[in-house]
Short mmCIF file of C-alpha atoms in Angstrom, two decimals:
data_model
loop_
_atom_site.label_atom_id
_atom_site.label_comp_id
_atom_site.label_asym_id
_atom_site.label_seq_id
_atom_site.Cartn_x
_atom_site.Cartn_y
_atom_site.Cartn_z
CA MET P 45 -3.38 3.82 10.51
CA PRO P 46 -1.54 2.28 13.24
CA TYR P 47 -5.53 -0.11 13.82
CA LYS P 48 -6.29 -1.52 10.70
CA THR P 49 -5.66 -4.65 12.20
CA THR P 50 -6.29 -4.19 15.97
CA VAL P 51 -10.01 -2.47 14.94
CA MET P 52 -12.19 -5.42 13.01
CA ALA P 53 -12.46 -6.85 16.35
CA HIS P 54 -14.20 -4.19 17.66
CA LEU P 55 -16.62 -3.64 13.81
CA ASP P 56 -20.61 -5.19 14.38
CA GLU P 57 -19.42 -6.92 10.50
CA VAL P 58 -16.38 -7.47 8.60
CA ASP P 59 -16.90 -7.94 5.10
CA ASP P 60 -15.46 -10.73 3.29
CA LEU P 61 -13.12 -8.54 1.89
CA ALA P 62 -11.74 -6.80 4.60
CA THR P 63 -11.46 -10.61 6.18
CA ALA P 64 -9.57 -12.10 3.19
CA ILE P 65 -7.00 -8.95 3.26
CA GLY P 66 -6.73 -9.11 7.20
CA ALA P 67 -7.14 -5.71 7.53
CA CYS P 68 -9.83 -2.79 7.74
CA ASN P 69 -9.50 1.29 6.69
CA ASN P 70 -12.67 1.89 6.32
CA VAL P 71 -15.80 2.16 8.51
CA TRP P 72 -19.13 3.40 8.13
CA TYR P 73 -22.70 2.91 9.78
CA LYS P 74 -25.51 0.61 8.19
CA GLU P 75 -29.16 0.47 9.76
CA ASP P 76 -30.37 -2.62 10.34
CA GLY P 77 -34.10 -3.31 11.93
CA GLY P 78 -33.42 0.22 13.03
CA LEU P 79 -30.18 -0.45 14.93
CA ARG P 80 -26.72 1.10 13.90
CA ARG P 81 -24.07 -0.89 13.04
CA LEU P 82 -20.43 -0.04 12.60
CA CYS P 83 -19.14 -2.07 9.51
CA GLY P 84 -15.45 -2.52 7.90
CA SER P 85 -14.28 -3.02 4.79
CA ASN P 86 -10.98 -2.37 3.08
CA THR P 87 -10.32 -0.34 0.49
CA ASP P 88 -6.79 0.40 0.86
CA TRP P 89 -5.78 -2.33 -1.90
CA LEU P 90 -7.99 -0.24 -4.54
CA GLY P 91 -6.07 3.20 -3.50
CA ILE P 92 -2.55 0.25 -4.18
CA LYS P 93 -3.83 -1.55 -7.75
CA GLY P 94 -4.43 1.96 -8.72
CA CYS P 95 -1.55 3.76 -8.47
CA LEU P 96 1.13 1.10 -9.45
CA PHE P 97 -1.47 0.75 -12.93
CA GLU P 98 -0.65 4.41 -13.30
CA LYS P 99 3.33 4.21 -14.18
CA ALA P 100 3.25 1.04 -15.26
CA HIS P 101 3.23 1.73 -18.58
CA GLU P 102 6.09 3.42 -17.71
CA VAL P 103 8.18 0.56 -17.34
CA SER P 104 8.98 -1.99 -20.81
CA ARG P 105 9.47 -5.08 -18.01
CA LEU P 106 6.39 -4.98 -16.32
CA SER P 107 5.02 -6.18 -20.26
CA ASP P 108 5.92 -9.96 -19.44
CA ASP P 109 2.79 -12.46 -19.30
CA GLY P 110 4.76 -14.50 -16.50
CA PRO P 111 4.69 -13.62 -12.96
CA LEU P 112 5.86 -11.04 -11.21
CA THR P 113 8.09 -9.76 -8.11
CA ALA P 114 6.87 -7.38 -5.84
CA LEU P 115 8.88 -6.11 -2.48
CA VAL P 116 6.41 -3.97 0.45
CA VAL P 117 8.28 -2.22 3.53
CA GLY P 118 6.66 -2.92 5.94
CA ALA P 119 4.59 -5.82 7.70
CA GLY P 120 1.16 -3.92 8.98
CA GLY P 121 -1.87 -3.01 8.27
CA ALA P 122 -1.04 -1.15 4.94
CA SER P 123 0.97 -4.67 3.90
CA ARG P 124 -1.64 -6.95 3.86
CA ALA P 125 -3.99 -4.35 1.60
CA ALA P 126 -1.24 -4.09 -0.65
CA LEU P 127 -0.56 -7.88 -1.20
CA TYR P 128 -3.89 -8.37 -1.57
CA ALA P 129 -3.37 -6.12 -4.83
CA LEU P 130 -0.30 -7.59 -5.72
CA THR P 131 -1.34 -11.16 -5.57
CA VAL P 132 -4.91 -11.18 -6.80
CA HIS P 133 -4.55 -8.02 -9.34
CA LEU P 134 -1.11 -7.70 -10.20
CA ARG P 135 0.08 -10.60 -10.94
CA CYS P 136 2.97 -11.04 -7.87
CA ALA P 137 3.78 -14.42 -7.28
CA THR P 138 6.25 -13.81 -4.99
CA VAL P 139 6.89 -10.96 -2.16
CA TYR P 140 9.64 -9.74 -0.24
CA VAL P 141 8.98 -8.13 2.37
CA LEU P 142 11.55 -5.80 4.89
CA ASN P 143 10.85 -5.40 7.97
CA ARG P 144 12.87 -5.89 10.97
CA ASP P 145 10.21 -7.77 13.25
CA ASP P 146 10.30 -10.93 12.49
CA GLN P 147 7.18 -11.32 14.51
CA GLU P 148 5.07 -9.07 12.48
CA VAL P 149 6.55 -10.53 9.43
CA ALA P 150 5.40 -14.07 10.52
CA ASP P 151 1.75 -13.06 11.33
CA LEU P 152 2.01 -11.08 7.81
CA MET P 153 2.44 -14.29 6.60
CA ARG P 154 0.04 -16.73 8.81
CA ASP P 155 -2.93 -14.07 6.93
CA CYS P 156 -1.71 -14.14 3.76
CA GLN P 157 -3.21 -17.78 3.47
CA ARG P 158 -6.37 -15.92 3.41
CA LEU P 159 -5.59 -14.81 -0.17
CA PRO P 160 -7.17 -16.44 -3.04
CA THR P 161 -3.33 -16.92 -4.29
CA PRO P 162 -1.46 -17.04 -1.39
CA PRO P 163 2.28 -15.79 -2.80
CA LYS P 164 5.35 -16.60 -1.58
CA ILE P 165 6.84 -14.91 0.72
CA VAL P 166 10.44 -13.71 1.26
CA HIS P 167 11.45 -12.38 4.99
CA ILE P 168 14.88 -10.37 3.59
CA THR P 169 16.88 -8.89 6.56
CA GLN P 170 20.03 -9.46 5.00
CA LEU P 171 22.14 -6.91 2.16
CA GLU P 172 23.63 -10.05 0.91
CA GLN P 173 20.59 -11.90 0.66
CA ALA P 174 18.41 -8.80 -1.28
CA GLN P 175 21.87 -9.10 -3.59
CA GLN P 176 21.24 -12.44 -4.90
CA LEU P 177 17.63 -12.22 -5.06
CA PRO P 178 15.60 -11.30 -8.19
CA ALA P 179 15.30 -7.53 -8.77
CA PRO P 180 11.14 -6.35 -7.83
CA HIS P 181 9.33 -5.12 -10.80
CA TYR P 182 7.16 -2.76 -7.92
CA VAL P 183 8.15 -1.89 -4.15
CA VAL P 184 5.31 0.00 -2.29
CA GLY P 185 5.99 1.37 1.50
CA THR P 186 3.70 1.30 4.11
CA VAL P 187 5.58 2.11 6.80
CA PRO P 188 6.48 6.89 8.23
CA ASP P 189 8.94 8.67 6.78
CA LEU P 190 10.93 8.40 9.77
CA GLU P 191 15.07 8.69 9.70
CA PRO P 192 17.29 5.33 10.46
CA ARG P 193 18.20 5.83 14.06
CA THR P 194 18.86 1.70 15.53
CA ASP P 195 21.23 -0.04 13.84
CA ALA P 196 18.44 -2.09 13.06
CA GLU P 197 16.97 0.65 11.35
CA LYS P 198 20.59 1.40 9.35
CA ASN P 199 20.28 -2.07 8.16
CA LEU P 200 17.13 -1.78 6.83
CA ALA P 201 17.65 1.34 4.57
CA ALA P 202 20.82 -0.33 3.06
CA VAL P 203 19.50 -3.44 2.10
CA LEU P 204 16.25 -0.94 0.34
CA ARG P 205 19.07 1.01 -0.93
CA SER P 206 20.90 -1.95 -2.85
CA ILE P 207 16.93 -2.97 -4.04
CA LEU P 208 16.14 0.01 -5.26
CA GLU P 209 20.25 0.33 -7.09
CA ARG P 210 19.63 -2.44 -9.72
CA PRO P 211 19.89 -2.24 -12.94
CA GLU P 212 16.08 -3.34 -12.83
CA LYS P 213 13.79 -0.92 -12.64
CA GLY P 214 9.96 -0.87 -12.19
CA VAL P 215 7.69 1.33 -10.43
CA LEU P 216 7.59 2.37 -6.52
CA LEU P 217 4.81 3.85 -4.51
CA ASP P 218 5.21 5.34 -0.81
CA MET P 219 1.54 5.12 0.81
CA CYS P 220 3.37 7.64 3.63
CA PHE P 221 2.21 10.60 2.60
CA LYS P 222 3.68 12.68 5.41
CA PRO P 223 5.74 14.68 3.95
CA ARG P 224 4.75 14.54 0.88
CA ARG P 225 8.08 13.48 -0.75
CA THR P 226 9.21 10.86 2.03
CA ARG P 227 13.22 9.50 1.37
CA MET P 228 11.69 7.33 0.19
CA ILE P 229 10.42 8.44 -3.24
CA LYS P 230 13.22 11.12 -3.15
CA LEU P 231 15.31 8.18 -3.31
CA ALA P 232 13.82 6.07 -6.22
CA GLU P 233 13.58 8.92 -8.88
CA SER P 234 17.00 9.47 -8.84
CA LEU P 235 17.48 5.75 -9.73
CA GLY P 236 15.72 5.48 -12.53
CA TRP P 237 12.45 4.48 -10.82
CA ALA P 238 8.96 5.24 -11.85
CA CYS P 239 7.17 6.91 -8.68
CA VAL P 240 3.76 7.78 -7.28
CA GLU P 241 2.89 9.57 -3.70
CA GLY P 242 1.04 8.40 -1.37
CA THR P 243 -1.77 11.47 -1.64
CA HIS P 244 -3.38 9.62 -5.20
CA VAL P 245 -3.89 6.01 -2.89
CA ILE P 246 -6.82 8.58 -1.70
CA GLY P 247 -8.12 9.44 -5.62
CA TYR P 248 -8.11 5.98 -6.47
CA GLN P 249 -10.53 5.01 -2.74
CA ILE P 250 -12.90 7.91 -3.48
CA GLU P 251 -15.75 6.18 -5.69
CA THR P 252 -15.76 3.17 -3.22
CA GLN P 253 -15.35 5.38 0.01
CA TRP P 254 -18.13 7.22 -0.81
CA ARG P 255 -20.82 4.36 -1.76
CA LEU P 256 -20.03 3.30 1.27
CA TRP P 257 -20.01 6.41 2.85
CA ALA P 258 -23.35 7.84 1.65
CA GLY P 259 -25.13 4.88 -0.40
CA THR P 260 -24.56 4.16 -3.58
CA GLU P 261 -27.60 7.09 -4.95
CA ARG P 262 -25.39 9.49 -4.16
CA ALA P 263 -22.55 7.65 -5.04
CA ALA P 264 -23.78 7.65 -8.75
CA LYS P 265 -23.35 11.60 -8.76
CA LEU P 266 -20.25 11.70 -7.46
CA ASP P 267 -18.03 13.63 -9.82
CA LYS P 268 -14.61 11.91 -10.06
CA LYS P 269 -12.59 14.30 -11.92
CA GLY P 270 -13.27 17.41 -9.67
CA ALA P 271 -13.66 14.95 -6.62
CA TRP P 272 -9.41 14.07 -8.06
CA GLU P 273 -8.96 18.14 -8.52
CA VAL P 274 -9.88 18.73 -5.26
CA LEU P 275 -7.50 15.97 -3.49
CA LEU P 276 -4.68 17.53 -6.37
CA LYS P 277 -5.51 21.52 -5.28
CA ALA P 278 -5.11 20.39 -1.38
CA ALA P 279 -1.80 17.81 -1.59
CA ASP P 280 -0.59 21.20 -3.38
CA GLU P 281 -1.35 23.14 -1.37
CA SER P 282 -1.23 21.57 2.25
CA LYS P 283 1.29 23.08 4.88
CA ALA P 284 1.32 19.57 7.14
CA ILE P 285 2.91 17.22 3.95
CA ASN P 286 4.85 20.12 1.98
CA PHE P 287 8.04 20.64 4.34
#
């Protein structure tokens, strides 16, 4: 981060998944005729999908068969993976985007046209606008956990709070995990949302990333349960994210 979109132009090869999503979070070397080629893919979407499914059973309104609605906070590289997971795997036909930079949202709207089923994107900029929209079923945060300082940042924080305060609750994932207990997670939990912390995103990517980095044979021997245990223990003990 934050180079998940700009890194793609510097790689020798980008797979169809990263191209469709418009962002790359995973880079590895591939041997090709004695040459080493830098290749890129996207595994963020696996982490997002896994995290949202993790808590979906706790929210009764997610059992509906119809199309769902989501909110993505931010419009950078991670937001593109969120859009892919939400639209392709979680039945979200409409996605609200909360981001203060209009051009970033315009770029996101352009890039999402490459998705198999592009969603309807609604850029929320004002509190009144948010209050008139149906409540989202999923919320995915893709921005750093920083205290709002400017008027624009404070406005977006107020909009997010108003959405989370709605009586309809869902599942919230904050991909940021520094700190591990972000402002967004603390707020959402206090308001009754089922929340997943950002460290879990890593766990749902482990197997796919290990196959790319180490090869299919080694990946087949991966102790997934043990890998999760190592991840969660490291998250519990890390002074870098627990503050």
